[in-house]
Short mmCIF file of N, CA and C in Angstrom, two decimals:
data_model
loop_
_atom_site.label_atom_id
_atom_site.label_comp_id
_atom_site.label_asym_id
_atom_site.label_seq_id
_atom_site.Cartn_x
_atom_site.Cartn_y
_atom_site.Cartn_z
N UNK A 28 -2.53 -9.94 21.52
CA UNK A 28 -1.36 -9.32 21.71
C UNK A 28 -0.10 -9.95 21.39
N UNK A 29 0.85 -9.28 21.00
CA UNK A 29 1.99 -9.99 20.47
C UNK A 29 2.73 -11.23 21.89
N UNK A 30 3.33 -11.83 21.46
CA UNK A 30 4.07 -12.85 22.31
C UNK A 30 5.34 -12.02 22.45
N UNK A 31 5.95 -12.68 23.49
CA UNK A 31 7.03 -11.81 23.76
C UNK A 31 8.17 -11.79 23.11
N UNK A 32 8.43 -13.33 22.14
CA UNK A 32 9.77 -13.35 21.77
C UNK A 32 9.34 -12.73 19.95
N UNK A 33 8.43 -12.01 19.91
CA UNK A 33 7.95 -11.14 18.48
C UNK A 33 8.14 -9.69 19.01
N UNK A 34 8.13 -9.49 20.28
CA UNK A 34 8.22 -8.01 20.78
C UNK A 34 9.23 -7.14 20.05
N UNK A 35 10.58 -7.53 20.01
CA UNK A 35 11.57 -6.73 19.51
C UNK A 35 11.54 -6.49 17.98
N UNK A 36 10.47 -7.48 17.46
CA UNK A 36 10.59 -7.40 15.83
C UNK A 36 9.09 -6.32 15.64
N UNK A 37 8.52 -6.25 16.30
CA UNK A 37 7.30 -5.39 16.14
C UNK A 37 7.58 -3.90 16.64
N UNK A 38 8.79 -3.94 17.98
CA UNK A 38 8.97 -2.78 18.10
C UNK A 38 9.55 -2.20 16.96
N UNK A 39 10.61 -2.95 16.23
CA UNK A 39 11.59 -2.36 15.06
C UNK A 39 10.49 -1.44 14.03
N UNK A 40 9.31 -1.97 13.92
CA UNK A 40 8.27 -1.56 12.97
C UNK A 40 7.89 -0.16 13.18
N UNK A 41 8.13 0.32 14.30
CA UNK A 41 7.57 1.70 14.76
C UNK A 41 8.28 2.55 13.26
N UNK A 42 9.26 2.88 13.27
CA UNK A 42 9.27 3.88 11.74
C UNK A 42 8.49 3.78 10.82
N UNK A 43 7.42 2.79 10.62
CA UNK A 43 6.31 2.43 9.38
C UNK A 43 5.45 3.23 10.06
N UNK A 44 4.86 3.54 11.46
CA UNK A 44 4.00 4.46 11.99
C UNK A 44 3.97 5.69 11.54
N UNK A 45 2.92 6.36 10.23
CA UNK A 45 3.44 7.59 10.04
C UNK A 45 1.75 8.54 10.23
N UNK A 46 0.57 7.83 10.12
CA UNK A 46 -0.59 8.31 9.80
C UNK A 46 -1.72 7.61 10.42
N UNK A 47 -2.83 8.35 11.18
CA UNK A 47 -3.75 7.71 11.34
C UNK A 47 -4.53 6.77 10.17
N UNK A 48 -5.23 6.09 9.98
CA UNK A 48 -5.87 5.36 8.71
C UNK A 48 -6.79 6.83 7.83
N UNK A 49 -7.77 6.78 8.81
CA UNK A 49 -8.52 7.96 8.04
C UNK A 49 -7.56 9.03 7.63
N UNK A 50 -6.62 9.21 8.22
CA UNK A 50 -5.82 10.72 7.63
C UNK A 50 -5.17 10.13 6.65
N UNK A 51 -4.99 9.10 6.32
CA UNK A 51 -4.35 8.57 5.35
C UNK A 51 -5.52 8.37 4.10
N UNK A 52 -6.27 8.43 4.10
CA UNK A 52 -7.59 7.90 3.28
C UNK A 52 -7.81 9.45 2.68
N UNK A 53 -7.72 10.39 3.81
CA UNK A 53 -8.56 11.84 3.21
C UNK A 53 -7.27 12.37 2.41
N UNK A 54 -6.20 11.99 2.59
CA UNK A 54 -4.95 12.73 2.02
C UNK A 54 -4.86 12.17 0.93
N UNK A 55 -5.11 10.72 0.58
CA UNK A 55 -5.09 10.25 -0.76
C UNK A 55 -6.20 10.67 -1.40
N UNK A 56 -7.36 11.09 -1.11
CA UNK A 56 -8.75 11.24 -1.78
C UNK A 56 -8.64 12.93 -2.36
N UNK A 57 -7.86 13.71 -1.03
CA UNK A 57 -7.93 15.17 -1.60
C UNK A 57 -6.75 15.32 -2.71
N UNK A 58 -5.87 14.70 -3.04
CA UNK A 58 -4.82 14.55 -3.94
C UNK A 58 -5.03 13.29 -4.74
N UNK A 59 -6.38 13.33 -5.20
CA UNK A 59 -6.45 12.29 -6.45
C UNK A 59 -5.35 11.10 -6.23
N UNK A 60 -5.19 10.35 -5.07
CA UNK A 60 -4.23 9.44 -4.97
C UNK A 60 -2.90 9.61 -5.14
N UNK A 61 -2.18 10.99 -5.41
CA UNK A 61 -1.01 11.15 -5.64
C UNK A 61 -0.06 10.94 -4.16
N UNK A 62 -0.81 11.41 -3.26
CA UNK A 62 0.05 11.25 -1.49
C UNK A 62 -0.03 9.65 -1.51
N UNK A 63 -1.10 8.84 -2.05
CA UNK A 63 -0.71 7.18 -1.58
C UNK A 63 0.34 6.54 -2.81
N UNK A 64 0.83 7.39 -3.79
CA UNK A 64 2.03 6.84 -4.17
C UNK A 64 3.35 6.95 -3.41
N UNK A 65 3.43 8.22 -2.79
CA UNK A 65 4.32 8.90 -1.50
C UNK A 65 4.54 7.74 -0.58
N UNK A 66 3.37 7.46 0.05
CA UNK A 66 2.97 7.04 0.92
C UNK A 66 3.20 5.56 0.80
N UNK A 67 3.54 5.02 -0.32
CA UNK A 67 3.83 3.28 -0.91
C UNK A 67 5.28 3.42 -0.63
N UNK A 68 6.27 4.49 -1.41
CA UNK A 68 7.11 4.44 -1.80
C UNK A 68 8.19 4.76 -0.29
N UNK A 69 7.30 5.52 0.35
CA UNK A 69 7.92 5.54 1.90
C UNK A 69 8.21 4.82 2.52
N UNK A 70 6.99 3.89 2.65
CA UNK A 70 6.81 2.50 3.38
C UNK A 70 7.79 1.17 2.94
N UNK A 71 7.79 1.26 1.64
CA UNK A 71 8.95 0.63 0.83
C UNK A 71 9.96 0.81 1.31
N UNK A 72 10.95 1.85 1.15
CA UNK A 72 11.90 2.13 1.58
C UNK A 72 12.40 1.81 3.10
N UNK A 73 11.34 1.86 3.86
CA UNK A 73 11.33 1.89 5.70
C UNK A 73 11.62 0.37 5.76
N UNK A 74 10.76 -0.47 5.14
CA UNK A 74 10.45 -1.75 5.07
C UNK A 74 11.71 -2.35 4.62
N UNK A 75 12.25 -1.82 3.90
CA UNK A 75 13.65 -2.69 3.00
C UNK A 75 14.59 -2.18 3.88
N UNK A 76 14.76 -1.33 4.80
CA UNK A 76 15.74 -1.12 5.86
C UNK A 76 15.67 -1.85 7.17
N UNK A 77 14.37 -1.99 7.55
CA UNK A 77 14.21 -2.64 8.81
C UNK A 77 14.16 -4.16 8.54
N UNK A 78 13.29 -5.04 7.90
CA UNK A 78 12.95 -6.27 7.57
C UNK A 78 14.43 -6.75 6.35
N UNK A 79 15.22 -7.61 6.97
CA UNK A 79 16.68 -8.11 6.21
C UNK A 79 16.10 -9.09 4.83
N UNK A 80 16.29 -9.14 3.62
CA UNK A 80 15.88 -9.79 2.93
C UNK A 80 16.31 -11.37 3.35
N UNK A 81 15.09 -12.36 2.98
CA UNK A 81 15.57 -13.62 3.49
C UNK A 81 15.40 -14.31 1.97
N UNK A 82 16.28 -15.66 2.42
CA UNK A 82 16.41 -16.75 1.29
C UNK A 82 15.31 -17.74 1.28
N UNK A 83 14.13 -17.29 1.12
CA UNK A 83 12.93 -17.85 1.37
C UNK A 83 12.46 -18.68 0.32
N UNK A 84 12.02 -19.63 0.31
CA UNK A 84 11.51 -21.32 -0.76
C UNK A 84 10.35 -20.20 -1.63
N UNK A 85 10.00 -19.12 -1.20
CA UNK A 85 8.65 -18.41 -1.84
C UNK A 85 9.23 -17.63 -2.41
N UNK A 86 9.87 -17.30 -3.55
CA UNK A 86 10.02 -16.39 -4.36
C UNK A 86 9.37 -16.08 -5.81
N UNK A 87 8.13 -16.12 -5.23
CA UNK A 87 6.84 -16.00 -6.15
C UNK A 87 6.77 -14.45 -6.52
N UNK A 88 6.06 -14.11 -7.63
CA UNK A 88 5.42 -12.95 -7.26
C UNK A 88 5.18 -11.90 -6.44
N UNK A 89 4.48 -12.37 -5.84
CA UNK A 89 4.02 -11.60 -4.43
C UNK A 89 4.85 -12.10 -3.23
N UNK A 90 6.07 -12.73 -3.26
CA UNK A 90 6.74 -12.92 -2.41
C UNK A 90 7.32 -11.57 -1.29
N UNK A 91 7.31 -10.45 -1.60
CA UNK A 91 7.25 -9.19 -1.14
C UNK A 91 8.83 -8.74 -1.21
N UNK A 92 9.50 -9.52 -2.09
CA UNK A 92 11.09 -9.24 -2.05
C UNK A 92 11.75 -7.79 -2.03
N UNK A 93 12.46 -7.37 -1.62
CA UNK A 93 12.75 -6.13 -1.99
C UNK A 93 12.64 -5.39 -3.12
N UNK A 94 12.96 -6.35 -4.13
CA UNK A 94 13.20 -5.92 -6.01
C UNK A 94 11.55 -5.85 -5.78
N UNK A 95 10.88 -6.50 -5.66
CA UNK A 95 9.36 -6.57 -5.97
C UNK A 95 8.87 -5.47 -5.80
N UNK A 96 8.88 -5.15 -4.38
CA UNK A 96 8.59 -4.26 -3.71
C UNK A 96 8.62 -2.67 -4.16
N UNK A 97 10.00 -2.39 -4.14
CA UNK A 97 10.68 -1.50 -4.91
C UNK A 97 10.23 -1.20 -6.53
N UNK A 98 10.32 -2.07 -7.36
CA UNK A 98 9.25 -1.99 -8.59
C UNK A 98 7.85 -1.61 -8.23
N UNK A 99 7.23 -2.36 -7.64
CA UNK A 99 5.47 -2.14 -7.22
C UNK A 99 5.44 -0.72 -6.60
N UNK A 100 6.36 -0.15 -5.85
CA UNK A 100 6.13 1.07 -5.52
C UNK A 100 6.42 2.60 -6.79
N UNK A 101 7.23 2.24 -7.09
CA UNK A 101 7.37 3.17 -8.39
C UNK A 101 6.60 3.17 -9.48
N UNK A 102 6.21 1.86 -9.78
CA UNK A 102 4.90 2.11 -10.66
C UNK A 102 3.68 2.50 -9.93
N UNK A 103 3.13 2.23 -8.55
CA UNK A 103 2.50 2.82 -8.09
C UNK A 103 2.49 4.42 -8.29
N UNK A 104 3.51 4.78 -7.90
CA UNK A 104 3.98 6.48 -7.88
C UNK A 104 3.47 6.93 -9.21
N UNK A 105 4.23 6.47 -10.19
CA UNK A 105 4.02 7.01 -11.75
C UNK A 105 3.08 6.76 -12.46
N UNK A 106 2.11 5.75 -11.81
CA UNK A 106 0.52 5.31 -12.18
C UNK A 106 -0.32 6.51 -11.57
N UNK A 107 -0.12 7.04 -10.32
CA UNK A 107 -0.81 7.74 -9.86
C UNK A 107 -0.71 9.13 -10.28
N UNK A 108 0.40 9.27 -10.39
CA UNK A 108 0.71 10.57 -11.40
C UNK A 108 0.52 10.80 -12.61
N UNK A 109 0.32 10.07 -13.26
CA UNK A 109 -0.37 10.05 -14.83
C UNK A 109 -2.04 9.76 -14.46
N UNK A 110 -2.48 9.20 -13.75
CA UNK A 110 -3.49 9.41 -13.64
C UNK A 110 -4.21 10.78 -13.29
N UNK A 111 -3.65 11.72 -12.28
CA UNK A 111 -3.89 12.76 -11.90
C UNK A 111 -3.55 13.84 -13.01
N UNK A 112 -2.58 13.56 -14.00
CA UNK A 112 -2.18 14.21 -14.99
C UNK A 112 -3.10 14.34 -16.08
N UNK A 113 -3.76 12.72 -16.30
CA UNK A 113 -5.02 12.43 -17.35
C UNK A 113 -6.24 13.33 -16.76
N UNK A 114 -6.75 13.41 -15.59
CA UNK A 114 -7.73 13.85 -15.51
C UNK A 114 -7.90 15.48 -15.36
N UNK A 115 -6.87 16.15 -15.37
CA UNK A 115 -6.65 17.29 -15.79
C UNK A 115 -6.44 17.75 -17.47
N UNK A 116 -5.83 16.58 -18.26
CA UNK A 116 -6.02 16.83 -19.37
C UNK A 116 -7.63 16.65 -19.84
N UNK A 117 -8.32 15.63 -19.11
CA UNK A 117 -9.71 15.49 -19.32
C UNK A 117 -10.59 16.31 -19.10
N UNK A 118 -10.44 17.01 -18.29
CA UNK A 118 -11.21 18.22 -17.53
C UNK A 118 -10.86 19.54 -18.95
N UNK A 119 -9.58 19.76 -19.33
CA UNK A 119 -9.22 20.93 -20.22
C UNK A 119 -10.04 20.25 -21.15
N UNK A 120 -9.94 19.24 -22.04
CA UNK A 120 -10.70 18.39 -23.20
C UNK A 120 -12.49 18.96 -23.13
N UNK A 121 -12.79 18.84 -22.12
CA UNK A 121 -13.89 19.34 -22.04
C UNK A 121 -14.30 20.43 -22.01
N UNK A 122 -13.42 21.19 -21.52
CA UNK A 122 -13.51 22.73 -21.62
C UNK A 122 -13.60 23.23 -23.25
N UNK A 123 -12.60 22.88 -23.80
CA UNK A 123 -12.40 23.26 -25.21
C UNK A 123 -12.97 22.45 -26.25
N UNK A 124 -13.44 21.42 -26.24
CA UNK A 124 -13.49 20.53 -27.11
C UNK A 124 -15.22 19.69 -26.21
N UNK A 125 -16.09 20.67 -25.97
CA UNK A 125 -17.26 20.24 -25.10
C UNK A 125 -18.13 18.92 -26.31
N UNK A 126 -18.21 19.14 -27.57
CA UNK A 126 -18.89 18.08 -28.42
C UNK A 126 -18.19 17.34 -29.15
N UNK A 127 -16.76 16.86 -29.04
CA UNK A 127 -16.23 16.00 -29.38
C UNK A 127 -16.16 14.95 -28.50
N UNK A 128 -17.30 14.10 -28.94
CA UNK A 128 -17.56 12.91 -28.03
C UNK A 128 -16.37 11.84 -28.34
N UNK A 129 -15.92 11.68 -29.32
CA UNK A 129 -15.04 10.66 -29.71
C UNK A 129 -13.68 11.23 -28.73
N UNK A 130 -13.10 12.17 -28.91
CA UNK A 130 -12.10 12.62 -28.19
C UNK A 130 -12.00 12.40 -26.50
N UNK A 131 -13.27 13.10 -25.93
CA UNK A 131 -13.55 12.59 -24.47
C UNK A 131 -13.69 11.24 -23.82
N UNK A 132 -14.94 10.30 -24.96
CA UNK A 132 -14.73 9.03 -24.75
C UNK A 132 -13.10 8.13 -24.80
N UNK A 133 -12.48 8.29 -25.49
CA UNK A 133 -10.96 8.01 -25.97
C UNK A 133 -10.37 8.21 -24.55
N UNK A 134 -10.39 9.52 -24.06
CA UNK A 134 -9.62 10.20 -22.96
C UNK A 134 -10.43 9.28 -21.73
N UNK A 135 -11.49 9.21 -21.75
CA UNK A 135 -12.34 8.40 -20.79
C UNK A 135 -12.03 7.19 -20.49
N UNK A 136 -11.82 6.50 -21.31
CA UNK A 136 -11.45 4.67 -21.73
C UNK A 136 -10.00 5.12 -20.87
N UNK A 137 -9.07 5.89 -21.61
CA UNK A 137 -7.60 5.90 -20.69
C UNK A 137 -7.31 6.17 -19.40
N UNK A 138 -8.47 6.92 -18.62
CA UNK A 138 -8.38 7.35 -17.53
C UNK A 138 -8.73 6.01 -16.45
N UNK A 139 -9.79 5.47 -17.17
CA UNK A 139 -10.32 4.28 -16.46
C UNK A 139 -9.58 2.87 -16.27
N UNK A 140 -8.68 2.89 -17.83
CA UNK A 140 -8.12 1.80 -17.75
C UNK A 140 -6.42 2.04 -17.03
N UNK A 141 -6.34 3.67 -16.82
CA UNK A 141 -5.06 3.87 -15.60
C UNK A 141 -5.57 3.47 -14.24
N UNK A 142 -6.76 4.03 -13.99
CA UNK A 142 -7.67 3.68 -12.72
C UNK A 142 -7.17 2.43 -12.29
N UNK A 143 -7.80 1.34 -12.77
CA UNK A 143 -7.88 -0.32 -12.67
C UNK A 143 -6.33 -0.64 -12.46
N UNK A 144 -5.43 -0.07 -13.16
CA UNK A 144 -3.70 -0.35 -13.16
C UNK A 144 -3.52 0.14 -11.89
N UNK A 145 -3.59 1.34 -11.50
CA UNK A 145 -2.95 1.85 -10.33
C UNK A 145 -3.41 0.88 -9.43
N UNK A 146 -4.77 0.67 -9.21
CA UNK A 146 -6.18 -0.16 -8.02
C UNK A 146 -5.01 -1.55 -8.15
N UNK A 147 -4.84 -2.37 -9.14
CA UNK A 147 -4.36 -3.50 -9.15
C UNK A 147 -2.86 -3.45 -8.77
N UNK A 148 -2.21 -2.55 -9.01
CA UNK A 148 -0.52 -2.39 -8.26
C UNK A 148 -0.24 -1.81 -6.96
N UNK A 149 -1.61 -1.44 -6.47
CA UNK A 149 -1.94 -1.31 -5.16
C UNK A 149 -2.41 -2.26 -4.37
N UNK A 150 -3.55 -3.45 -4.78
CA UNK A 150 -3.36 -4.66 -4.36
C UNK A 150 -2.32 -5.25 -4.22
N UNK A 151 -1.86 -5.23 -5.42
CA UNK A 151 -0.18 -6.15 -5.55
C UNK A 151 0.84 -5.73 -4.39
N UNK A 152 1.12 -4.52 -4.34
CA UNK A 152 2.03 -4.14 -3.12
C UNK A 152 1.65 -4.30 -2.14
N UNK A 153 0.05 -4.52 -1.67
CA UNK A 153 -0.36 -4.82 -0.24
C UNK A 153 -0.09 -5.94 0.27
N UNK A 154 -0.61 -7.22 -1.13
CA UNK A 154 -0.11 -8.27 -0.76
C UNK A 154 1.32 -9.15 -0.50
N UNK A 155 2.27 -8.10 -1.34
CA UNK A 155 3.94 -8.04 -1.14
C UNK A 155 4.07 -7.81 0.44
N UNK A 156 3.29 -6.53 0.57
CA UNK A 156 3.53 -6.14 1.91
C UNK A 156 3.02 -6.96 3.24
N UNK A 157 2.29 -7.48 2.87
CA UNK A 157 1.24 -8.24 4.12
C UNK A 157 2.47 -9.54 4.31
N UNK A 158 2.65 -9.80 2.86
CA UNK A 158 3.54 -11.55 2.86
C UNK A 158 5.20 -11.40 3.58
N UNK A 159 5.60 -10.01 3.50
CA UNK A 159 6.71 -9.66 3.90
C UNK A 159 6.88 -9.41 5.47
N UNK A 160 5.72 -8.86 5.85
CA UNK A 160 5.30 -8.70 7.41
C UNK A 160 5.14 -10.40 8.03
N UNK A 161 4.14 -10.81 7.35
CA UNK A 161 3.86 -11.91 7.83
C UNK A 161 4.98 -12.68 8.11
N UNK A 162 5.87 -12.82 7.25
CA UNK A 162 7.25 -13.82 7.09
C UNK A 162 8.33 -13.27 8.17
N UNK A 163 7.92 -11.66 8.41
CA UNK A 163 9.35 -11.22 9.17
C UNK A 163 9.14 -11.69 10.54
N UNK A 164 7.66 -11.53 11.12
CA UNK A 164 6.84 -11.69 12.52
C UNK A 164 6.69 -13.40 12.60
N UNK A 165 6.77 -14.18 11.60
CA UNK A 165 6.48 -15.19 11.57
C UNK A 165 5.18 -15.70 12.08
N UNK A 166 4.05 -14.93 11.59
CA UNK A 166 2.90 -15.32 12.45
C UNK A 166 2.20 -16.23 11.33
N UNK A 167 1.36 -16.76 12.11
CA UNK A 167 -0.01 -17.86 11.80
C UNK A 167 -1.24 -17.15 11.63
N UNK A 168 -2.19 -17.40 10.83
CA UNK A 168 -3.81 -16.72 10.64
C UNK A 168 -4.36 -16.74 11.97
N UNK A 169 -4.16 -17.56 12.66
CA UNK A 169 -4.68 -17.09 14.06
C UNK A 169 -3.64 -16.37 15.11
N UNK A 170 -3.19 -15.77 14.67
CA UNK A 170 -1.95 -14.84 15.72
C UNK A 170 -2.78 -13.35 15.48
N UNK A 171 -2.98 -12.42 16.50
CA UNK A 171 -3.51 -11.50 16.66
C UNK A 171 -2.80 -10.24 15.72
N UNK A 172 -1.37 -10.71 15.48
CA UNK A 172 -0.78 -9.67 14.37
C UNK A 172 -0.67 -10.06 13.27
N UNK A 173 -1.10 -11.39 12.61
CA UNK A 173 -1.13 -11.62 11.40
C UNK A 173 -1.93 -10.65 10.54
N UNK A 174 -1.44 -10.20 9.38
CA UNK A 174 -1.96 -9.36 8.36
C UNK A 174 -2.68 -10.71 7.42
N UNK A 175 -3.76 -10.44 7.58
CA UNK A 175 -4.98 -11.26 6.98
C UNK A 175 -5.62 -11.22 5.16
N UNK A 176 -5.56 -11.94 4.48
CA UNK A 176 -5.47 -12.13 2.96
C UNK A 176 -7.18 -11.42 2.95
N UNK A 177 -8.01 -11.32 3.31
CA UNK A 177 -9.17 -10.96 3.01
C UNK A 177 -9.40 -9.59 3.55
N UNK A 178 -8.86 -9.22 4.55
CA UNK A 178 -8.68 -7.35 4.60
C UNK A 178 -7.72 -6.64 3.44
N UNK A 179 -6.88 -7.31 3.45
CA UNK A 179 -5.81 -7.03 2.39
C UNK A 179 -6.28 -6.72 1.19
N UNK A 180 -7.23 -8.14 0.73
CA UNK A 180 -8.04 -7.83 -0.40
C UNK A 180 -8.86 -6.82 -0.73
N UNK A 181 -9.34 -6.53 0.17
CA UNK A 181 -10.71 -5.42 0.40
C UNK A 181 -10.11 -3.84 0.89
N UNK A 182 -9.15 -3.99 1.41
CA UNK A 182 -8.79 -2.61 1.50
C UNK A 182 -7.42 -2.20 1.41
N UNK A 183 -6.94 -2.94 0.99
CA UNK A 183 -5.56 -2.79 0.12
C UNK A 183 -4.57 -1.69 1.42
N UNK A 184 -3.91 -1.20 0.84
CA UNK A 184 -2.70 -0.21 1.30
C UNK A 184 -3.30 0.36 2.62
N UNK A 185 -4.64 0.68 2.84
CA UNK A 185 -5.28 1.48 4.06
C UNK A 185 -5.26 0.40 5.24
N UNK A 186 -5.59 -1.06 4.76
CA UNK A 186 -5.56 -2.10 5.72
C UNK A 186 -4.04 -2.24 6.49
N UNK A 187 -3.15 -1.74 5.56
CA UNK A 187 -1.77 -2.48 5.86
C UNK A 187 -1.35 -1.34 6.93
N UNK A 188 -1.83 0.23 6.40
CA UNK A 188 -1.58 1.15 7.47
C UNK A 188 -1.99 0.99 8.72
N UNK A 189 -3.74 0.42 8.78
CA UNK A 189 -3.97 0.33 9.93
C UNK A 189 -3.37 -0.86 10.71
N UNK A 190 -2.74 -2.03 10.01
CA UNK A 190 -2.70 -3.11 10.69
C UNK A 190 -1.05 -2.49 11.46
N UNK A 191 -0.28 -2.14 10.61
CA UNK A 191 0.98 -1.50 11.57
C UNK A 191 1.01 -0.50 12.53
N UNK A 192 -0.46 0.46 12.22
CA UNK A 192 -0.85 1.49 13.42
C UNK A 192 -1.37 0.60 14.78
N UNK A 193 -1.96 -0.57 14.86
CA UNK A 193 -2.24 -1.05 15.44
C UNK A 193 -1.41 -2.28 16.17
N UNK A 194 -0.37 -2.98 15.50
CA UNK A 194 0.71 -3.50 15.80
C UNK A 194 2.23 -2.30 16.63
N UNK A 195 1.58 -1.54 16.06
CA UNK A 195 2.97 -0.44 17.35
C UNK A 195 2.40 0.26 18.10
N UNK A 196 1.23 0.62 18.45
CA UNK A 196 0.36 1.22 19.33
C UNK A 196 1.03 1.00 20.71
N UNK A 197 1.39 1.82 21.60
CA UNK A 197 1.74 1.60 22.86
C UNK A 197 1.15 0.72 23.50
N UNK A 198 -0.37 0.63 23.61
CA UNK A 198 -0.91 -0.17 24.61
C UNK A 198 -0.34 -2.01 24.00
N UNK A 199 -0.36 -2.37 23.17
CA UNK A 199 -0.05 -3.56 22.61
C UNK A 199 1.24 -3.66 22.34
N UNK A 200 2.14 -2.99 22.81
CA UNK A 200 3.48 -3.43 22.66
C UNK A 200 4.62 -2.97 24.20
N UNK A 201 3.67 -3.12 25.44
CA UNK A 201 3.94 -3.52 26.48
C UNK A 201 3.29 -4.57 26.73
#
């Protein structure tokens, strides 16, 4: 449970609570990850409003600064739309050029690269958001409200959503 001195900080995170994690996963998959781009942009805007920019000595790429989060959120948004458009184009190519294996292979390669780029951007954003939260909450790995590295790596944006929901649920806030 959060300690008494971090309670006001945790309460200030309530606007980040949007969906149950399963709902976010379903919305993401149903929309071909387009919704995930919108979710990341929303969460970035809210984080930037709630959490003050700090002058930390750790201004690395994954520091979670407002500028870094904004750039990644825009790239995720763009890459997810690009991936969805590419998939539609790929399906049209299959319909009109079923025997053109070179065109289909090239389009498949581009889609694969775009999907990997989008995934990498999502993991990058997740680590930045994680670092920003841990700095804001002044947590240590042994704290129950710490955003962990392994879960961030394995589940990315979905873990971020889960952890926000866990932190802001009424039973842990009292």
